[in-house]
PDB file of C-alpha atoms in Angstrom:
ATOM      1  CA  GLY A   1      13.448   7.492  -9.639  1.00  0.00           C
ATOM      2  CA  ASN A   2      12.588   6.212  -6.173  1.00  0.00           C
ATOM      3  CA  SER A   3      12.294   2.457  -5.770  1.00  0.00           C
ATOM      4  CA  VAL A   4      12.064  -0.308  -3.179  1.00  0.00           C
ATOM      5  CA  THR A   5      13.444  -3.824  -3.531  1.00  0.00           C
ATOM      6  CA  GLN A   6      12.382  -6.680  -1.263  1.00  0.00           C
ATOM      7  CA  MET A   7      13.727 -10.180  -0.962  1.00  0.00           C
ATOM      8  CA  GLU A   8      12.053 -12.678  -3.237  1.00  0.00           C
ATOM      9  CA  GLY A   9       9.388 -14.854  -1.733  1.00  0.00           C
ATOM     10  CA  PRO A  10       7.649 -16.927  -0.818  1.00  0.00           C
ATOM     11  CA  VAL A  11       9.213 -17.493   2.584  1.00  0.00           C
ATOM     12  CA  THR A  12       8.178 -20.533   4.619  1.00  0.00           C
ATOM     13  CA  LEU A  13       9.213 -20.959   8.256  1.00  0.00           C
ATOM     14  CA  SER A  14       8.284 -23.081  11.228  1.00  0.00           C
ATOM     15  CA  GLU A  15       6.583 -21.561  14.243  1.00  0.00           C
ATOM     16  CA  GLU A  16       9.021 -19.873  16.669  1.00  0.00           C
ATOM     17  CA  ALA A  17      11.672 -19.415  13.972  1.00  0.00           C
ATOM     18  CA  PHE A  18      13.553 -16.140  13.509  1.00  0.00           C
ATOM     19  CA  LEU A  19      12.350 -14.004  10.619  1.00  0.00           C
ATOM     20  CA  THR A  20      14.224 -11.538   8.421  1.00  0.00           C
ATOM     21  CA  ILE A  21      12.743  -9.963   5.307  1.00  0.00           C
ATOM     22  CA  ASN A  22      15.241  -7.769   3.500  1.00  0.00           C
ATOM     23  CA  CYS A  23      14.329  -4.388   2.079  1.00  0.00           C
ATOM     24  CA  THR A  24      16.560  -1.856   0.355  1.00  0.00           C
ATOM     25  CA  TYR A  25      15.611   1.427  -1.226  1.00  0.00           C
ATOM     26  CA  THR A  26      16.808   3.991  -3.734  1.00  0.00           C
ATOM     27  CA  ALA A  27      15.729   7.568  -3.167  1.00  0.00           C
ATOM     28  CA  THR A  28      16.954  11.106  -3.571  1.00  0.00           C
ATOM     29  CA  GLY A  29      16.671  12.808  -0.219  1.00  0.00           C
ATOM     30  CA  TYR A  30      15.519  11.342   3.080  1.00  0.00           C
ATOM     31  CA  PRO A  31      12.369   9.250   2.809  1.00  0.00           C
ATOM     32  CA  SER A  32      10.123   7.881   5.514  1.00  0.00           C
ATOM     33  CA  LEU A  33      10.089   4.075   5.499  1.00  0.00           C
ATOM     34  CA  PHE A  34       7.221   1.709   6.215  1.00  0.00           C
ATOM     35  CA  TRP A  35       6.307  -1.932   6.508  1.00  0.00           C
ATOM     36  CA  TYR A  36       2.731  -2.791   5.635  1.00  0.00           C
ATOM     37  CA  VAL A  37       1.107  -6.203   6.146  1.00  0.00           C
ATOM     38  CA  GLN A  38      -1.730  -7.726   4.137  1.00  0.00           C
ATOM     39  CA  TYR A  39      -3.595 -10.641   5.695  1.00  0.00           C
ATOM     40  CA  PRO A  40      -5.530 -12.965   3.355  1.00  0.00           C
ATOM     41  CA  GLY A  41      -8.547 -11.258   1.814  1.00  0.00           C
ATOM     42  CA  GLU A  42      -7.866  -7.916   3.479  1.00  0.00           C
ATOM     43  CA  GLY A  43      -6.404  -4.519   2.675  1.00  0.00           C
ATOM     44  CA  LEU A  44      -2.987  -3.314   3.788  1.00  0.00           C
ATOM     45  CA  GLN A  45      -2.352  -2.322   7.386  1.00  0.00           C
ATOM     46  CA  LEU A  46       0.553  -0.277   8.627  1.00  0.00           C
ATOM     47  CA  LEU A  47       2.849  -2.525  10.678  1.00  0.00           C
ATOM     48  CA  LEU A  48       5.610  -0.081  11.598  1.00  0.00           C
ATOM     49  CA  LYS A  49       7.431   2.981  10.335  1.00  0.00           C
ATOM     50  CA  ALA A  50      10.582   5.060  10.762  1.00  0.00           C
ATOM     51  CA  THR A  51      10.973   8.640   9.665  1.00  0.00           C
ATOM     52  CA  LYS A  52      14.710   9.318  10.026  1.00  0.00           C
ATOM     53  CA  ALA A  53      18.053   7.564  10.014  1.00  0.00           C
ATOM     54  CA  ASP A  54      18.737   5.185  12.942  1.00  0.00           C
ATOM     55  CA  ASP A  55      15.084   5.233  14.014  1.00  0.00           C
ATOM     56  CA  LYS A  56      13.718   1.832  14.960  1.00  0.00           C
ATOM     57  CA  GLY A  57      10.080   1.066  14.257  1.00  0.00           C
ATOM     58  CA  SER A  58       8.441  -1.712  16.242  1.00  0.00           C
ATOM     59  CA  ASN A  59       5.008  -3.303  16.607  1.00  0.00           C
ATOM     60  CA  LYS A  60       3.611  -6.759  17.499  1.00  0.00           C
ATOM     61  CA  GLY A  61       7.132  -8.128  18.043  1.00  0.00           C
ATOM     62  CA  PHE A  62       8.347  -6.937  14.631  1.00  0.00           C
ATOM     63  CA  GLU A  63      11.225  -4.469  14.337  1.00  0.00           C
ATOM     64  CA  ALA A  64      12.996  -2.587  11.556  1.00  0.00           C
ATOM     65  CA  THR A  65      15.830  -0.055  11.742  1.00  0.00           C
ATOM     66  CA  TYR A  66      16.308   2.761   9.235  1.00  0.00           C
ATOM     67  CA  ARG A  67      19.895   2.354   7.997  1.00  0.00           C
ATOM     68  CA  LYS A  68      20.887   5.303   5.843  1.00  0.00           C
ATOM     69  CA  GLU A  69      24.424   4.050   5.199  1.00  0.00           C
ATOM     70  CA  THR A  70      23.156   0.815   3.647  1.00  0.00           C
ATOM     71  CA  THR A  71      19.803   2.245   2.420  1.00  0.00           C
ATOM     72  CA  SER A  72      18.022  -0.626   4.131  1.00  0.00           C
ATOM     73  CA  PHE A  73      14.995  -1.252   6.341  1.00  0.00           C
ATOM     74  CA  HIS A  74      15.000  -4.995   7.059  1.00  0.00           C
ATOM     75  CA  LEU A  75      12.039  -6.484   8.933  1.00  0.00           C
ATOM     76  CA  GLU A  76      12.799  -8.880  11.813  1.00  0.00           C
ATOM     77  CA  LYS A  77      10.903 -10.906  14.379  1.00  0.00           C
ATOM     78  CA  GLY A  78      12.459 -13.153  16.965  1.00  0.00           C
ATOM     79  CA  SER A  79       9.770 -15.844  17.121  1.00  0.00           C
ATOM     80  CA  VAL A  80       7.086 -16.040  14.460  1.00  0.00           C
ATOM     81  CA  GLN A  81       3.585 -17.435  14.924  1.00  0.00           C
ATOM     82  CA  VAL A  82       1.151 -19.046  12.506  1.00  0.00           C
ATOM     83  CA  SER A  83      -0.918 -15.854  12.718  1.00  0.00           C
ATOM     84  CA  ASP A  84       1.977 -13.912  11.129  1.00  0.00           C
ATOM     85  CA  SER A  85       1.300 -15.617   7.797  1.00  0.00           C
ATOM     86  CA  ALA A  86       0.627 -12.749   5.387  1.00  0.00           C
ATOM     87  CA  VAL A  87       2.159 -10.680   2.606  1.00  0.00           C
ATOM     88  CA  TYR A  88       4.596  -7.996   3.785  1.00  0.00           C
ATOM     89  CA  PHE A  89       5.306  -4.825   1.811  1.00  0.00           C
ATOM     90  CA  CYS A  90       8.168  -2.420   2.322  1.00  0.00           C
ATOM     91  CA  ALA A  91       7.465   1.140   1.168  1.00  0.00           C
ATOM     92  CA  LEU A  92       8.887   4.639   1.168  1.00  0.00           C
ATOM     93  CA  SER A  93       7.362   8.090   1.055  1.00  0.00           C
ATOM     94  CA  GLY A  94       8.269  11.689   1.533  1.00  0.00           C
ATOM     95  CA  VAL A  95      10.612  12.320  -1.407  1.00  0.00           C
ATOM     96  CA  PRO A  96      10.719  14.723  -3.130  1.00  0.00           C
ATOM     97  CA  GLN A  97      10.252  16.583   0.123  1.00  0.00           C
ATOM     98  CA  GLY A  98       6.690  16.421   1.288  1.00  0.00           C
ATOM     99  CA  ALA A  99       5.473  14.050  -1.425  1.00  0.00           C
ATOM    100  CA  GLN A 100       2.740  11.849  -0.023  1.00  0.00           C
ATOM    101  CA  LYS A 101       2.877   9.056  -2.560  1.00  0.00           C
ATOM    102  CA  LEU A 102       3.966   5.631  -1.369  1.00  0.00           C
ATOM    103  CA  VAL A 103       6.373   3.581  -3.456  1.00  0.00           C
ATOM    104  CA  PHE A 104       6.017  -0.127  -2.686  1.00  0.00           C
ATOM    105  CA  GLY A 105       8.253  -3.109  -3.039  1.00  0.00           C
ATOM    106  CA  GLN A 106       6.794  -6.167  -4.742  1.00  0.00           C
ATOM    107  CA  GLY A 107       5.761  -7.851  -1.487  1.00  0.00           C
ATOM    108  CA  THR A 108       7.014 -10.984   0.272  1.00  0.00           C
ATOM    109  CA  ARG A 109       4.580 -13.772   1.066  1.00  0.00           C
ATOM    110  CA  LEU A 110       5.292 -15.371   4.430  1.00  0.00           C
ATOM    111  CA  THR A 111       3.866 -18.718   5.499  1.00  0.00           C
ATOM    112  CA  ILE A 112       4.380 -20.043   9.009  1.00  0.00           C
ATOM    113  CA  ASN A 113       3.822 -23.752   9.591  1.00  0.00           C
ATOM    114  CA  PRO A 114       2.843 -25.087  13.031  1.00  0.00           C
TER     115      PRO A 114
ATOM    116  CA  ASN B   1     -15.502   5.040  12.773  1.00  0.00           C
ATOM    117  CA  ALA B   2     -15.445   2.885   9.619  1.00  0.00           C
ATOM    118  CA  GLY B   3     -12.100   4.187   8.284  1.00  0.00           C
ATOM    119  CA  VAL B   4     -11.824   3.638   4.538  1.00  0.00           C
ATOM    120  CA  THR B   5     -14.613   1.732   2.784  1.00  0.00           C
ATOM    121  CA  GLN B   6     -14.860   0.586  -0.829  1.00  0.00           C
ATOM    122  CA  THR B   7     -17.835  -0.342  -2.987  1.00  0.00           C
ATOM    123  CA  PRO B   8     -18.290  -2.879  -4.516  1.00  0.00           C
ATOM    124  CA  LYS B   9     -16.153  -5.723  -3.140  1.00  0.00           C
ATOM    125  CA  PHE B  10     -16.292  -7.807  -6.312  1.00  0.00           C
ATOM    126  CA  ARG B  11     -17.265  -7.095  -9.902  1.00  0.00           C
ATOM    127  CA  VAL B  12     -17.104  -8.891 -13.228  1.00  0.00           C
ATOM    128  CA  LEU B  13     -17.231  -6.796 -16.390  1.00  0.00           C
ATOM    129  CA  LYS B  14     -17.209  -7.585 -20.064  1.00  0.00           C
ATOM    130  CA  THR B  15     -14.655  -5.881 -22.295  1.00  0.00           C
ATOM    131  CA  GLY B  16     -15.869  -2.421 -23.237  1.00  0.00           C
ATOM    132  CA  GLN B  17     -18.234  -1.979 -20.307  1.00  0.00           C
ATOM    133  CA  SER B  18     -17.851   0.905 -17.888  1.00  0.00           C
ATOM    134  CA  MET B  19     -18.038   1.110 -14.124  1.00  0.00           C
ATOM    135  CA  THR B  20     -17.251   3.320 -11.157  1.00  0.00           C
ATOM    136  CA  LEU B  21     -15.568   2.262  -7.937  1.00  0.00           C
ATOM    137  CA  LEU B  22     -16.435   4.286  -4.864  1.00  0.00           C
ATOM    138  CA  CYS B  23     -14.111   5.022  -1.974  1.00  0.00           C
ATOM    139  CA  ALA B  24     -15.248   6.776   1.186  1.00  0.00           C
ATOM    140  CA  GLN B  25     -13.323   7.824   4.293  1.00  0.00           C
ATOM    141  CA  ASP B  26     -14.616   9.222   7.560  1.00  0.00           C
ATOM    142  CA  MET B  27     -11.303  10.430   9.007  1.00  0.00           C
ATOM    143  CA  ASN B  28     -11.430  13.916   7.435  1.00  0.00           C
ATOM    144  CA  HIS B  29      -8.256  13.140   5.487  1.00  0.00           C
ATOM    145  CA  GLU B  30      -7.073  15.558   2.831  1.00  0.00           C
ATOM    146  CA  TYR B  31      -5.252  13.083   0.592  1.00  0.00           C
ATOM    147  CA  MET B  32      -6.776  10.096  -1.161  1.00  0.00           C
ATOM    148  CA  TYR B  33      -5.276   7.511  -3.517  1.00  0.00           C
ATOM    149  CA  TRP B  34      -6.197   4.697  -5.868  1.00  0.00           C
ATOM    150  CA  TYR B  35      -3.802   1.751  -6.301  1.00  0.00           C
ATOM    151  CA  ARG B  36      -3.958  -1.458  -8.247  1.00  0.00           C
ATOM    152  CA  GLN B  37      -2.374  -4.678  -7.021  1.00  0.00           C
ATOM    153  CA  ASP B  38      -1.149  -7.289  -9.450  1.00  0.00           C
ATOM    154  CA  PRO B  39       0.711 -10.520  -8.606  1.00  0.00           C
ATOM    155  CA  GLY B  40       4.454  -9.981  -8.132  1.00  0.00           C
ATOM    156  CA  MET B  41       4.214  -6.246  -8.742  1.00  0.00           C
ATOM    157  CA  GLY B  42       3.242  -4.792  -5.398  1.00  0.00           C
ATOM    158  CA  LEU B  43       0.874  -1.823  -5.472  1.00  0.00           C
ATOM    159  CA  ARG B  44       1.029   0.806  -8.178  1.00  0.00           C
ATOM    160  CA  LEU B  45      -0.494   4.256  -7.885  1.00  0.00           C
ATOM    161  CA  ILE B  46      -3.181   5.049 -10.457  1.00  0.00           C
ATOM    162  CA  HIS B  47      -4.406   8.520  -9.433  1.00  0.00           C
ATOM    163  CA  TYR B  48      -4.433  10.575  -6.294  1.00  0.00           C
ATOM    164  CA  SER B  49      -5.980  13.712  -4.828  1.00  0.00           C
ATOM    165  CA  VAL B  50      -4.507  16.268  -2.433  1.00  0.00           C
ATOM    166  CA  GLY B  51      -7.857  17.836  -1.572  1.00  0.00           C
ATOM    167  CA  GLU B  52     -11.477  18.278  -2.572  1.00  0.00           C
ATOM    168  CA  GLY B  53     -11.768  19.179  -6.246  1.00  0.00           C
ATOM    169  CA  THR B  54      -8.198  18.146  -7.121  1.00  0.00           C
ATOM    170  CA  THR B  55      -6.825  15.075  -8.891  1.00  0.00           C
ATOM    171  CA  ALA B  56      -3.438  14.063 -10.276  1.00  0.00           C
ATOM    172  CA  LYS B  57      -1.953  11.181 -12.252  1.00  0.00           C
ATOM    173  CA  GLY B  58       0.071   8.480 -10.633  1.00  0.00           C
ATOM    174  CA  GLU B  59       2.265   5.790 -12.111  1.00  0.00           C
ATOM    175  CA  VAL B  60      -0.334   3.922 -14.210  1.00  0.00           C
ATOM    176  CA  PRO B  61      -3.217   6.349 -15.038  1.00  0.00           C
ATOM    177  CA  ASP B  62      -4.101   5.224 -18.569  1.00  0.00           C
ATOM    178  CA  GLY B  63      -7.633   3.884 -18.967  1.00  0.00           C
ATOM    179  CA  TYR B  64      -8.855   5.381 -15.674  1.00  0.00           C
ATOM    180  CA  ASN B  65     -10.461   8.624 -14.592  1.00  0.00           C
ATOM    181  CA  VAL B  66     -11.128   9.958 -11.103  1.00  0.00           C
ATOM    182  CA  SER B  67     -13.166  12.606  -9.357  1.00  0.00           C
ATOM    183  CA  ARG B  68     -13.106  14.135  -5.864  1.00  0.00           C
ATOM    184  CA  LEU B  69     -16.252  16.218  -5.648  1.00  0.00           C
ATOM    185  CA  LYS B  70     -16.535  15.744  -1.886  1.00  0.00           C
ATOM    186  CA  LYS B  71     -13.670  15.556   0.568  1.00  0.00           C
ATOM    187  CA  GLN B  72     -14.753  12.179   1.909  1.00  0.00           C
ATOM    188  CA  ASN B  73     -15.253  10.456  -1.473  1.00  0.00           C
ATOM    189  CA  PHE B  74     -12.878   9.487  -4.267  1.00  0.00           C
ATOM    190  CA  LEU B  75     -14.312   7.799  -7.367  1.00  0.00           C
ATOM    191  CA  LEU B  76     -12.380   5.697  -9.856  1.00  0.00           C
ATOM    192  CA  GLY B  77     -13.933   5.222 -13.278  1.00  0.00           C
ATOM    193  CA  LEU B  78     -13.224   2.790 -16.076  1.00  0.00           C
ATOM    194  CA  GLU B  79     -14.810   4.107 -19.270  1.00  0.00           C
ATOM    195  CA  SER B  80     -14.123   1.057 -21.474  1.00  0.00           C
ATOM    196  CA  ALA B  81     -12.840  -1.892 -19.486  1.00  0.00           C
ATOM    197  CA  ALA B  82     -10.051  -4.083 -20.878  1.00  0.00           C
ATOM    198  CA  PRO B  83      -8.798  -7.492 -19.679  1.00  0.00           C
ATOM    199  CA  SER B  84      -5.510  -5.793 -18.664  1.00  0.00           C
ATOM    200  CA  GLN B  85      -7.509  -3.954 -15.998  1.00  0.00           C
ATOM    201  CA  THR B  86      -8.288  -7.196 -14.180  1.00  0.00           C
ATOM    202  CA  SER B  87      -6.794  -6.510 -10.777  1.00  0.00           C
ATOM    203  CA  VAL B  88      -7.469  -5.789  -7.137  1.00  0.00           C
ATOM    204  CA  TYR B  89      -8.044  -2.084  -6.529  1.00  0.00           C
ATOM    205  CA  PHE B  90      -7.253  -0.418  -3.229  1.00  0.00           C
ATOM    206  CA  CYS B  91      -8.193   3.020  -2.048  1.00  0.00           C
ATOM    207  CA  ALA B  92      -6.209   4.789   0.670  1.00  0.00           C
ATOM    208  CA  SER B  93      -6.252   8.105   2.492  1.00  0.00           C
ATOM    209  CA  SER B  94      -3.817  10.146   4.558  1.00  0.00           C
ATOM    210  CA  ARG B  95      -3.991  13.223   6.729  1.00  0.00           C
ATOM    211  CA  GLY B  96      -1.782  15.411   4.558  1.00  0.00           C
ATOM    212  CA  SER B  97       1.357  17.396   5.053  1.00  0.00           C
ATOM    213  CA  GLY B  98       3.760  16.188   7.720  1.00  0.00           C
ATOM    214  CA  THR B  99       2.167  12.765   8.019  1.00  0.00           C
ATOM    215  CA  TYR B 100       2.798  10.053   5.454  1.00  0.00           C
ATOM    216  CA  GLU B 101       0.887   7.138   6.945  1.00  0.00           C
ATOM    217  CA  GLN B 102      -1.800   5.884   4.580  1.00  0.00           C
ATOM    218  CA  TYR B 103      -4.910   3.986   5.633  1.00  0.00           C
ATOM    219  CA  PHE B 104      -6.232   1.401   3.202  1.00  0.00           C
ATOM    220  CA  GLY B 105      -9.661   0.103   2.318  1.00  0.00           C
ATOM    221  CA  PRO B 106     -10.423  -3.629   1.986  1.00  0.00           C
ATOM    222  CA  GLY B 107     -10.119  -3.678  -1.811  1.00  0.00           C
ATOM    223  CA  THR B 108     -12.284  -4.355  -4.872  1.00  0.00           C
ATOM    224  CA  ARG B 109     -11.574  -7.430  -6.970  1.00  0.00           C
ATOM    225  CA  LEU B 110     -12.362  -6.654 -10.615  1.00  0.00           C
ATOM    226  CA  THR B 111     -12.358  -9.208 -13.412  1.00  0.00           C
ATOM    227  CA  VAL B 112     -12.716  -8.123 -17.027  1.00  0.00           C
ATOM    228  CA  THR B 113     -13.584 -10.917 -19.453  1.00  0.00           C
TER     229      THR B 113
END
């Protein structure tokens, strides 16, 4: 079946550090890929997405590139801020073709220290 | 435009009690979903609906029932609550075919003692 694997957390960084959160997927077909963010006490918000191979999603300084050859969608940010502290979820959708259900990774908790 | 709202925000139940969680969306979305979030397990799909009057099982449907009598509402019911149903429940909606972005509500924290 379809699945998403994220790097184990928690991740703790200092402000202005470079961030990478790894995400790989297993899917039959060509899924759409997403990163969602959950701030403390809130629901999930879409951070960025990519719908086909080599697409780059970007938002709020975060980027992720859809790599079909390595089945990966790693999240990166060049300089993190304390306000980026949250739980980040990688997810896929769209397989089988047209399926709307999201399949989530287990989430990675990120803490940024000032 | 409130987006996706959930009622209630918190609830404590005793084992065997029943309750209904309400989800409402004002975006005219066709698809709606119920997820549960447990530590270290991400979100898992309980049930979903692809339109008014339709429902389907997700990954973890046992112990839950749902109804979609109106397009804007999606109800999740627990007929006889168990401690294993202690979780945070999220509702989401999406536009439908060709668009896979889901919009989430703020969640309901349920504790079953």
